[in-house]
Amino acid sequence: MDTFLQQFINGLSLGAIYALIALGYTMVYGVLRLINFAHGDVYMLGAFAGYYLANSLNLDANPSILGAVLVTMGAMAICAGIGIVIERFAYRPVRHHSRLTSLITAIGVSLLLEYGGQVVFGATPRFFPQMISSRTYSLGGVQITNQSLMIIVVSIVMMFGLEFIVHRTRIGKAMRAVSYNLPVARLMGINTDMVIAFTFALGSALAAVAGVLVALSIPRIDPLMGLMTGLKAFVAAVLGGIGSIPGAMLGGMLIGLMETWISATSYSTYRDAMAFAVLILILLFRPAGILGTSVTEKV
Amino acid sequence: MRIRGVIFVFFASMAAMTVACERRSSGPQDTTGEILVGMYGSLTGDGASFGQSSVEGAQLAVEEVNNAGGVLGGRKIRLLVEDDQSRPEEASSAVTKLITQNKVVAVLGEVASRRTLAAAPVAQKYKIPLITPASTNERVTQVGDYIFRVCFIDPFQGEVLAKFAYNDLKARRVAVLKDIQQDYSVGLTDSIQKTFTGLGGKVFDPVSYSSGDADFRAILTQVRAQKPYAIFATGYYPEAAIIVRQARELGMSMPILGGDGWVGDALKNGREALKNTFISNHYSGQNPDPIVQNFRTAYRAKFNREPDSIAALGYDAAKVLADSITRAGTTEGPKVRDAIAAANVAGVTGQLRMNPSRDVVKPAVIEELQFADGDVKYVYRATINPN
Amino acid sequence: MSLGRKIAVITGTVATLLALNYVFEYGVGDFQINPYYARIINLIGINITLAVSLNLINGLTGQFSIGHAGFMAVGGYTATYLTVYHGRQIAALAGSTTADPLGAAIVMVPSLIAGAAAAAVAGLLVGIPSLRLKGDYLAIVTLGFSEIIRVIILNIPAVGGATGFTDAIPITNFFWIFSMAVLTVVITRNIATSTFGRALFAIRSDEIAAEAMGINTTRNKVMAFVVSAALAGVAGGLSGQLFANPLNPQNLNFVKSIEVIVMIVLGGIGSITGAVLGATILTILPEALRTFDQQFPGLRMVIYALLLILLMIFRPQGLLGRREFSWAWLRPLRRRAVLE
């Protein structure tokens, strides 16, 4: 029972990371119908941005909550900027081309960030400084670190924040309008370019938070860390229902739990494959995802 | 009409062939001027951090040799480095290019056994000596008599670790965490299992992870449920540091053991969790031997970071090669090969002598790790000599 | 073309390839083919097979598959497995060994057939469920299948696991590589000019309209998938049994699939000569950029990624668009252009 509970907690905190990244995927897909392959790499950049910021603030020697918050906000700002730049220079020129072209462009950006990261940061993995002193709480036979707790709490807070933005603000309304029908939204007077840029910025900022949070509890970062994690987060977004924010959250948690469960069996090396197996099953039997709405295609 | 297409293709391929042609008999070898040595490694891709380390170590060695006057009467060695992008097929292409285009006299590389296994047949075919700094899979040197290595082979290190755990730590039930993406780890795991079970102990089914993984809590929790007396983590230092930390966070305080792959700057991120861990090693940054300390200082000066065990091995491979060229008195493949086989060089990672299988013969030390003053301290426990 | 003429063309091609193969392996007089260039030429041939076979799905049928590496892996491992574990017996049937050129050739045939068959089955298994999906989703599902295949192979020690299939016997040579490349081009071209091909073009243009016209889209799509997968399997079998080129599951991954896609995108999706051109250029380019690596390690791949992005922004139709280059193919295309 101990082990089961422990794995449950492990799964939740892993899932929360996927959820944060999945939120970004789902938003961009909802608005642009584009699978932003580079999103996982923005997460990586968030971790690196946090790394440099934390080191410049010398947090390893003086861990502090304030420092951590500053670093996170800094990383969010940097990644939001990066997201906007990517959208403006790589995705906007191909927006009117075919979906295939956009997808390939996204792949190109992803490769650029990865290989570029290896050149700029060097391929050797870095270790994130400890911004907050680590503490482990013991409840029965279950250990949970304060970082794991933080990850879960912060992602839930972020999700509520996102829901608020999307459903209770004007820009959120504009985002939803663009996701329903872009040309008509433009006709209605919405500055679609700005809305799309904002969507990218928001998603990228969330990825940055994920990057910093992950780096806190699993301190190893390297330029290729975004690839697999990004793909699995995408699977989570599809699982939960692409375009749905609570869906991304749910999908992320589920993928995290499933992955932890698989790791716990003797099939642990099939872990990565499992995410894809789940994806395939979902797309075959319920393509809209768990919380997604079925869209009938008008011919 | 199709004939036109066919004829076009025919002439295109003829043209390609002519371009690719060369005269078969190469002229007399260059006996003055620079000596070209090829090195292939992963400068990009998932093997890049070790690839870079091995190249840096070799570059440092070559620089030192050249500054000391070069070899064969003042000739300088030039190291030509090719990237294999962490792919075996690229490793073969790179080595083919180095040997047939650049006409190198010897090849250094690679770290990952799977890439060395792909490229070694090329070196063997053209009778160019190849020294791998860090490929530990047994089969590498079995490719042919021109292939050498300066690192432990998996069976040896596995034996060392298993015996230590059984005899010194009195462990009888152990668990193993292996990195399924690294041949080094898979080989070491197999060897540990064999030896430990042979001694009468029990090894639980190894639990696998992949390099690049950062979250081991799930598999560690499973291992915790097995209640092993000790755990082996047979992968490399980036994961080892985190494994150790997360294990302790989960309340697992039993001894954790690892191989020489644990030696790397990033290991210090294991922090206090490193208490009660042991490694088998040939290179220790703390070894007061001047050879080791000079290497460390020089490496830090040139590359601005601490060398890891892979860098040390790259350095040693290049030094052995330079030494062998000097003893051979020539750069001809067969003579250099014989010289390497007879090598006896004091390297950073130990006294390097080749056995008949072209694997280096050197003792391993077991060290206990501690974390103090923000860094890892290695405390000597035992020496295991190869038999 | 009359039967006699067909036979003449085939014999002529085979003879030419055998002659070229001889030159490749043994040289002529005092000249030989530089081994490095020889390797590149061999790799070009394999990539041509990969690119043209992928073009069948992505180009001619307009679907989006990024799982080609998976089919290459299945076919390659099956073919190599057969040679390694049963090659001696097969060669012995002809009184030869695998080291002998004749024995090697005899083993190659069943090896490639096995590879093609296994890959075809994989294509069927992937195709049937996936082809109900559209666009992006199909892409991700094919990617998923390819990754699953890769992880499964990683866990099979009998074929080397993470170390790769280094036991492979190097029976691949110029003749096999280029005869398969030629075969792939011929098969694809024949499909393109057949009724089956017309159905595929219809599916590419407008799948719903095609269905409405009575074309069984699922069956045609699956067929295309199976043929494409089988040819990729052949490429895999050739690649894995090339000297010093062992199959390795780490490298038969998503990135490899993307590379093949870039080849056909560069050449022009839908164009067979484009695929050939793209494969050739993109095999030579990374090698040509090696000098860059000396100065700035890692920059080569950054440039590669940049090229991809710029290509998509400024010339997404690639070099040839949907057109073919050779004279003989222009006439039917002109007719086709009128219809479209």
Short mmCIF file of N, CA, C and O in Angstrom, two decimals, chain B residues 73-141:
data_model
loop_
_atom_site.label_atom_id
_atom_site.label_comp_id
_atom_site.label_asym_id
_atom_site.label_seq_id
_atom_site.Cartn_x
_atom_site.Cartn_y
_atom_site.Cartn_z
N GLY B 73 61.48 13.07 -34.37
CA GLY B 73 62.38 14.13 -34.80
C GLY B 73 61.68 15.45 -35.05
O GLY B 73 61.91 16.07 -36.07
N GLY B 74 60.83 15.86 -34.12
CA GLY B 74 60.29 17.20 -34.22
C GLY B 74 59.03 17.35 -35.04
O GLY B 74 58.55 18.46 -35.26
N ARG B 75 58.45 16.24 -35.52
CA ARG B 75 57.21 16.38 -36.30
C ARG B 75 56.04 16.56 -35.35
O ARG B 75 55.92 15.87 -34.35
N LYS B 76 55.18 17.50 -35.71
CA LYS B 76 54.04 17.74 -34.84
C LYS B 76 52.87 16.87 -35.24
O LYS B 76 52.70 16.50 -36.40
N ILE B 77 52.06 16.54 -34.23
CA ILE B 77 50.85 15.76 -34.49
C ILE B 77 49.70 16.72 -34.70
O ILE B 77 49.51 17.66 -33.95
N ARG B 78 48.90 16.46 -35.74
CA ARG B 78 47.70 17.27 -35.93
C ARG B 78 46.49 16.36 -35.77
O ARG B 78 46.37 15.34 -36.44
N LEU B 79 45.61 16.76 -34.87
CA LEU B 79 44.45 15.94 -34.58
C LEU B 79 43.28 16.42 -35.43
O LEU B 79 42.83 17.55 -35.31
N LEU B 80 42.80 15.58 -36.32
CA LEU B 80 41.64 15.93 -37.14
C LEU B 80 40.41 15.32 -36.50
O LEU B 80 40.28 14.10 -36.41
N VAL B 81 39.50 16.19 -36.09
CA VAL B 81 38.33 15.70 -35.37
C VAL B 81 37.11 15.70 -36.28
O VAL B 81 36.83 16.68 -36.95
N GLU B 82 36.38 14.60 -36.31
CA GLU B 82 35.15 14.53 -37.09
C GLU B 82 33.98 14.19 -36.17
O GLU B 82 34.11 13.35 -35.29
N ASP B 83 32.87 14.83 -36.45
CA ASP B 83 31.67 14.61 -35.65
C ASP B 83 30.89 13.44 -36.22
O ASP B 83 30.75 13.31 -37.43
N ASP B 84 30.38 12.56 -35.36
CA ASP B 84 29.54 11.49 -35.89
C ASP B 84 28.08 11.63 -35.48
O ASP B 84 27.28 10.73 -35.71
N GLN B 85 27.74 12.79 -34.91
CA GLN B 85 26.35 13.09 -34.55
C GLN B 85 25.71 12.03 -33.67
O GLN B 85 24.49 11.89 -33.68
N SER B 86 26.51 11.29 -32.93
CA SER B 86 25.99 10.22 -32.08
C SER B 86 25.34 9.11 -32.88
O SER B 86 24.47 8.39 -32.37
N ARG B 87 25.73 8.94 -34.14
CA ARG B 87 25.12 7.88 -34.94
C ARG B 87 26.18 6.90 -35.42
O ARG B 87 27.19 7.32 -35.95
N PRO B 88 25.92 5.62 -35.31
CA PRO B 88 26.91 4.63 -35.75
C PRO B 88 27.25 4.74 -37.23
O PRO B 88 28.42 4.61 -37.60
N GLU B 89 26.23 4.99 -38.08
CA GLU B 89 26.57 5.03 -39.51
C GLU B 89 27.44 6.24 -39.82
O GLU B 89 28.31 6.18 -40.70
N GLU B 90 27.23 7.33 -39.08
CA GLU B 90 28.09 8.49 -39.29
C GLU B 90 29.50 8.21 -38.79
O GLU B 90 30.47 8.73 -39.34
N ALA B 91 29.58 7.40 -37.72
CA ALA B 91 30.91 7.05 -37.21
C ALA B 91 31.70 6.35 -38.31
O ALA B 91 32.87 6.65 -38.54
N SER B 92 31.04 5.41 -39.00
CA SER B 92 31.74 4.72 -40.09
C SER B 92 32.13 5.68 -41.19
O SER B 92 33.24 5.62 -41.72
N SER B 93 31.20 6.58 -41.57
CA SER B 93 31.53 7.53 -42.63
C SER B 93 32.70 8.40 -42.21
O SER B 93 33.61 8.64 -43.00
N ALA B 94 32.67 8.85 -40.96
CA ALA B 94 33.75 9.73 -40.50
C ALA B 94 35.08 9.02 -40.55
O ALA B 94 36.08 9.57 -41.03
N VAL B 95 35.13 7.79 -40.06
CA VAL B 95 36.39 7.06 -40.04
C VAL B 95 36.85 6.73 -41.46
O VAL B 95 38.02 6.82 -41.80
N THR B 96 35.87 6.39 -42.34
CA THR B 96 36.24 6.13 -43.74
C THR B 96 36.87 7.37 -44.34
O THR B 96 37.89 7.31 -45.03
N LYS B 97 36.27 8.52 -44.05
CA LYS B 97 36.82 9.75 -44.60
C LYS B 97 38.21 10.00 -44.05
O LYS B 97 39.15 10.30 -44.80
N LEU B 98 38.36 9.88 -42.73
CA LEU B 98 39.65 10.17 -42.11
C LEU B 98 40.74 9.29 -42.71
O LEU B 98 41.84 9.75 -42.99
N ILE B 99 40.41 8.02 -42.91
CA ILE B 99 41.44 7.10 -43.36
C ILE B 99 41.70 7.25 -44.85
O ILE B 99 42.84 7.32 -45.30
N THR B 100 40.62 7.32 -45.66
CA THR B 100 40.84 7.29 -47.10
C THR B 100 41.01 8.66 -47.72
O THR B 100 41.63 8.80 -48.76
N GLN B 101 40.43 9.69 -47.13
CA GLN B 101 40.59 11.03 -47.68
C GLN B 101 41.76 11.76 -47.04
O GLN B 101 42.62 12.30 -47.70
N ASN B 102 41.72 11.80 -45.70
CA ASN B 102 42.74 12.57 -44.99
C ASN B 102 44.01 11.78 -44.77
O ASN B 102 45.01 12.34 -44.36
N LYS B 103 43.95 10.48 -45.01
CA LYS B 103 45.12 9.61 -44.88
C LYS B 103 45.76 9.72 -43.50
O LYS B 103 46.97 9.93 -43.38
N VAL B 104 44.94 9.59 -42.47
CA VAL B 104 45.49 9.65 -41.12
C VAL B 104 46.27 8.36 -40.85
O VAL B 104 46.01 7.33 -41.46
N VAL B 105 47.20 8.44 -39.91
CA VAL B 105 48.02 7.26 -39.63
C VAL B 105 47.41 6.42 -38.53
O VAL B 105 47.77 5.26 -38.36
N ALA B 106 46.51 7.00 -37.76
CA ALA B 106 45.84 6.26 -36.69
C ALA B 106 44.55 6.97 -36.36
O ALA B 106 44.36 8.12 -36.72
N VAL B 107 43.66 6.26 -35.66
CA VAL B 107 42.36 6.83 -35.32
C VAL B 107 42.12 6.68 -33.82
O VAL B 107 42.41 5.63 -33.24
N LEU B 108 41.57 7.73 -33.21
CA LEU B 108 41.16 7.65 -31.81
C LEU B 108 39.64 7.77 -31.74
O LEU B 108 39.05 8.56 -32.47
N GLY B 109 39.03 6.99 -30.84
CA GLY B 109 37.58 7.12 -30.68
C GLY B 109 36.94 5.74 -30.62
O GLY B 109 37.57 4.80 -31.02
N GLU B 110 35.75 5.55 -30.21
CA GLU B 110 34.77 6.52 -29.74
C GLU B 110 34.44 6.19 -28.30
O GLU B 110 35.01 5.25 -27.75
N VAL B 111 33.51 6.84 -27.73
CA VAL B 111 33.13 6.55 -26.36
C VAL B 111 32.11 5.41 -26.30
O VAL B 111 32.27 4.43 -25.58
N ALA B 112 31.05 5.55 -27.08
CA ALA B 112 29.99 4.53 -27.02
C ALA B 112 30.40 3.30 -27.81
O ALA B 112 30.78 3.40 -28.97
N SER B 113 30.30 2.14 -27.18
CA SER B 113 30.73 0.91 -27.86
C SER B 113 30.00 0.70 -29.17
O SER B 113 30.59 0.22 -30.14
N ARG B 114 28.72 1.07 -29.22
CA ARG B 114 27.99 0.76 -30.45
C ARG B 114 28.54 1.53 -31.63
O ARG B 114 28.48 1.07 -32.76
N ARG B 115 29.08 2.74 -31.37
CA ARG B 115 29.64 3.49 -32.48
C ARG B 115 31.04 2.99 -32.82
O ARG B 115 31.43 2.97 -33.99
N THR B 116 31.77 2.59 -31.82
CA THR B 116 33.09 2.03 -32.09
C THR B 116 32.95 0.72 -32.85
O THR B 116 33.71 0.45 -33.78
N LEU B 117 31.97 -0.08 -32.46
CA LEU B 117 31.76 -1.35 -33.16
C LEU B 117 31.40 -1.14 -34.62
O LEU B 117 31.73 -1.95 -35.48
N ALA B 118 30.73 -0.04 -34.91
CA ALA B 118 30.39 0.24 -36.31
C ALA B 118 31.61 0.66 -37.09
O ALA B 118 31.81 0.26 -38.24
N ALA B 119 32.46 1.50 -36.47
CA ALA B 119 33.58 2.09 -37.21
C ALA B 119 34.84 1.22 -37.22
O ALA B 119 35.64 1.31 -38.15
N ALA B 120 35.02 0.40 -36.20
CA ALA B 120 36.26 -0.37 -36.09
C ALA B 120 36.55 -1.25 -37.32
O ALA B 120 37.69 -1.34 -37.76
N PRO B 121 35.53 -1.90 -37.90
CA PRO B 121 35.83 -2.72 -39.08
C PRO B 121 36.52 -1.93 -40.19
O PRO B 121 37.31 -2.49 -40.95
N VAL B 122 36.21 -0.64 -40.28
CA VAL B 122 36.84 0.17 -41.32
C VAL B 122 38.34 0.29 -41.05
O VAL B 122 39.17 0.10 -41.93
N ALA B 123 38.67 0.61 -39.80
CA ALA B 123 40.08 0.74 -39.44
C ALA B 123 40.81 -0.58 -39.65
O ALA B 123 41.92 -0.63 -40.18
N GLN B 124 40.15 -1.65 -39.24
CA GLN B 124 40.76 -2.97 -39.39
C GLN B 124 41.00 -3.28 -40.87
O GLN B 124 42.05 -3.80 -41.26
N LYS B 125 40.02 -2.94 -41.70
CA LYS B 125 40.14 -3.25 -43.12
C LYS B 125 41.33 -2.54 -43.74
O LYS B 125 42.05 -3.10 -44.56
N TYR B 126 41.55 -1.29 -43.36
CA TYR B 126 42.63 -0.52 -43.98
C TYR B 126 43.91 -0.58 -43.18
O TYR B 126 44.87 0.14 -43.47
N LYS B 127 43.93 -1.43 -42.15
CA LYS B 127 45.12 -1.63 -41.34
C LYS B 127 45.64 -0.33 -40.75
O LYS B 127 46.82 -0.01 -40.83
N ILE B 128 44.70 0.42 -40.17
CA ILE B 128 45.07 1.63 -39.46
C ILE B 128 44.75 1.38 -37.99
O ILE B 128 43.64 1.01 -37.65
N PRO B 129 45.72 1.59 -37.09
CA PRO B 129 45.45 1.32 -35.68
C PRO B 129 44.37 2.24 -35.13
O PRO B 129 44.33 3.42 -35.47
N LEU B 130 43.51 1.68 -34.31
CA LEU B 130 42.44 2.47 -33.70
C LEU B 130 42.49 2.23 -32.19
O LEU B 130 42.53 1.09 -31.74
N ILE B 131 42.51 3.31 -31.43
CA ILE B 131 42.46 3.17 -29.96
C ILE B 131 41.17 3.82 -29.48
O ILE B 131 40.92 5.00 -29.75
N THR B 132 40.36 3.05 -28.76
CA THR B 132 39.16 3.65 -28.21
C THR B 132 39.42 4.05 -26.77
O THR B 132 39.98 3.28 -26.00
N PRO B 133 39.06 5.26 -26.40
CA PRO B 133 39.31 5.68 -25.03
C PRO B 133 38.37 5.03 -24.03
O PRO B 133 38.77 4.75 -22.91
N ALA B 134 37.11 4.81 -24.43
CA ALA B 134 36.15 4.47 -23.38
C ALA B 134 35.11 3.43 -23.76
O ALA B 134 34.14 3.27 -23.05
N SER B 135 35.28 2.70 -24.85
CA SER B 135 34.29 1.69 -25.19
C SER B 135 34.58 0.42 -24.42
O SER B 135 35.64 -0.17 -24.57
N THR B 136 33.61 0.00 -23.62
CA THR B 136 33.90 -1.08 -22.69
C THR B 136 33.33 -2.43 -23.10
O THR B 136 33.60 -3.43 -22.46
N ASN B 137 32.56 -2.47 -24.18
CA ASN B 137 32.00 -3.74 -24.61
C ASN B 137 33.12 -4.68 -25.06
O ASN B 137 33.98 -4.31 -25.84
N GLU B 138 33.07 -5.89 -24.57
CA GLU B 138 34.13 -6.87 -24.88
C GLU B 138 34.43 -6.98 -26.35
O GLU B 138 35.56 -7.15 -26.78
N ARG B 139 33.36 -6.93 -27.18
CA ARG B 139 33.52 -7.29 -28.59
C ARG B 139 34.31 -6.27 -29.38
O ARG B 139 34.73 -6.55 -30.49
N VAL B 140 34.51 -5.09 -28.81
CA VAL B 140 35.18 -4.05 -29.58
C VAL B 140 36.56 -4.50 -30.05
O VAL B 140 36.90 -4.40 -31.23
N THR B 141 37.40 -4.98 -29.12
CA THR B 141 38.74 -5.37 -29.54
C THR B 141 38.75 -6.70 -30.29
O THR B 141 39.76 -7.08 -30.88
#
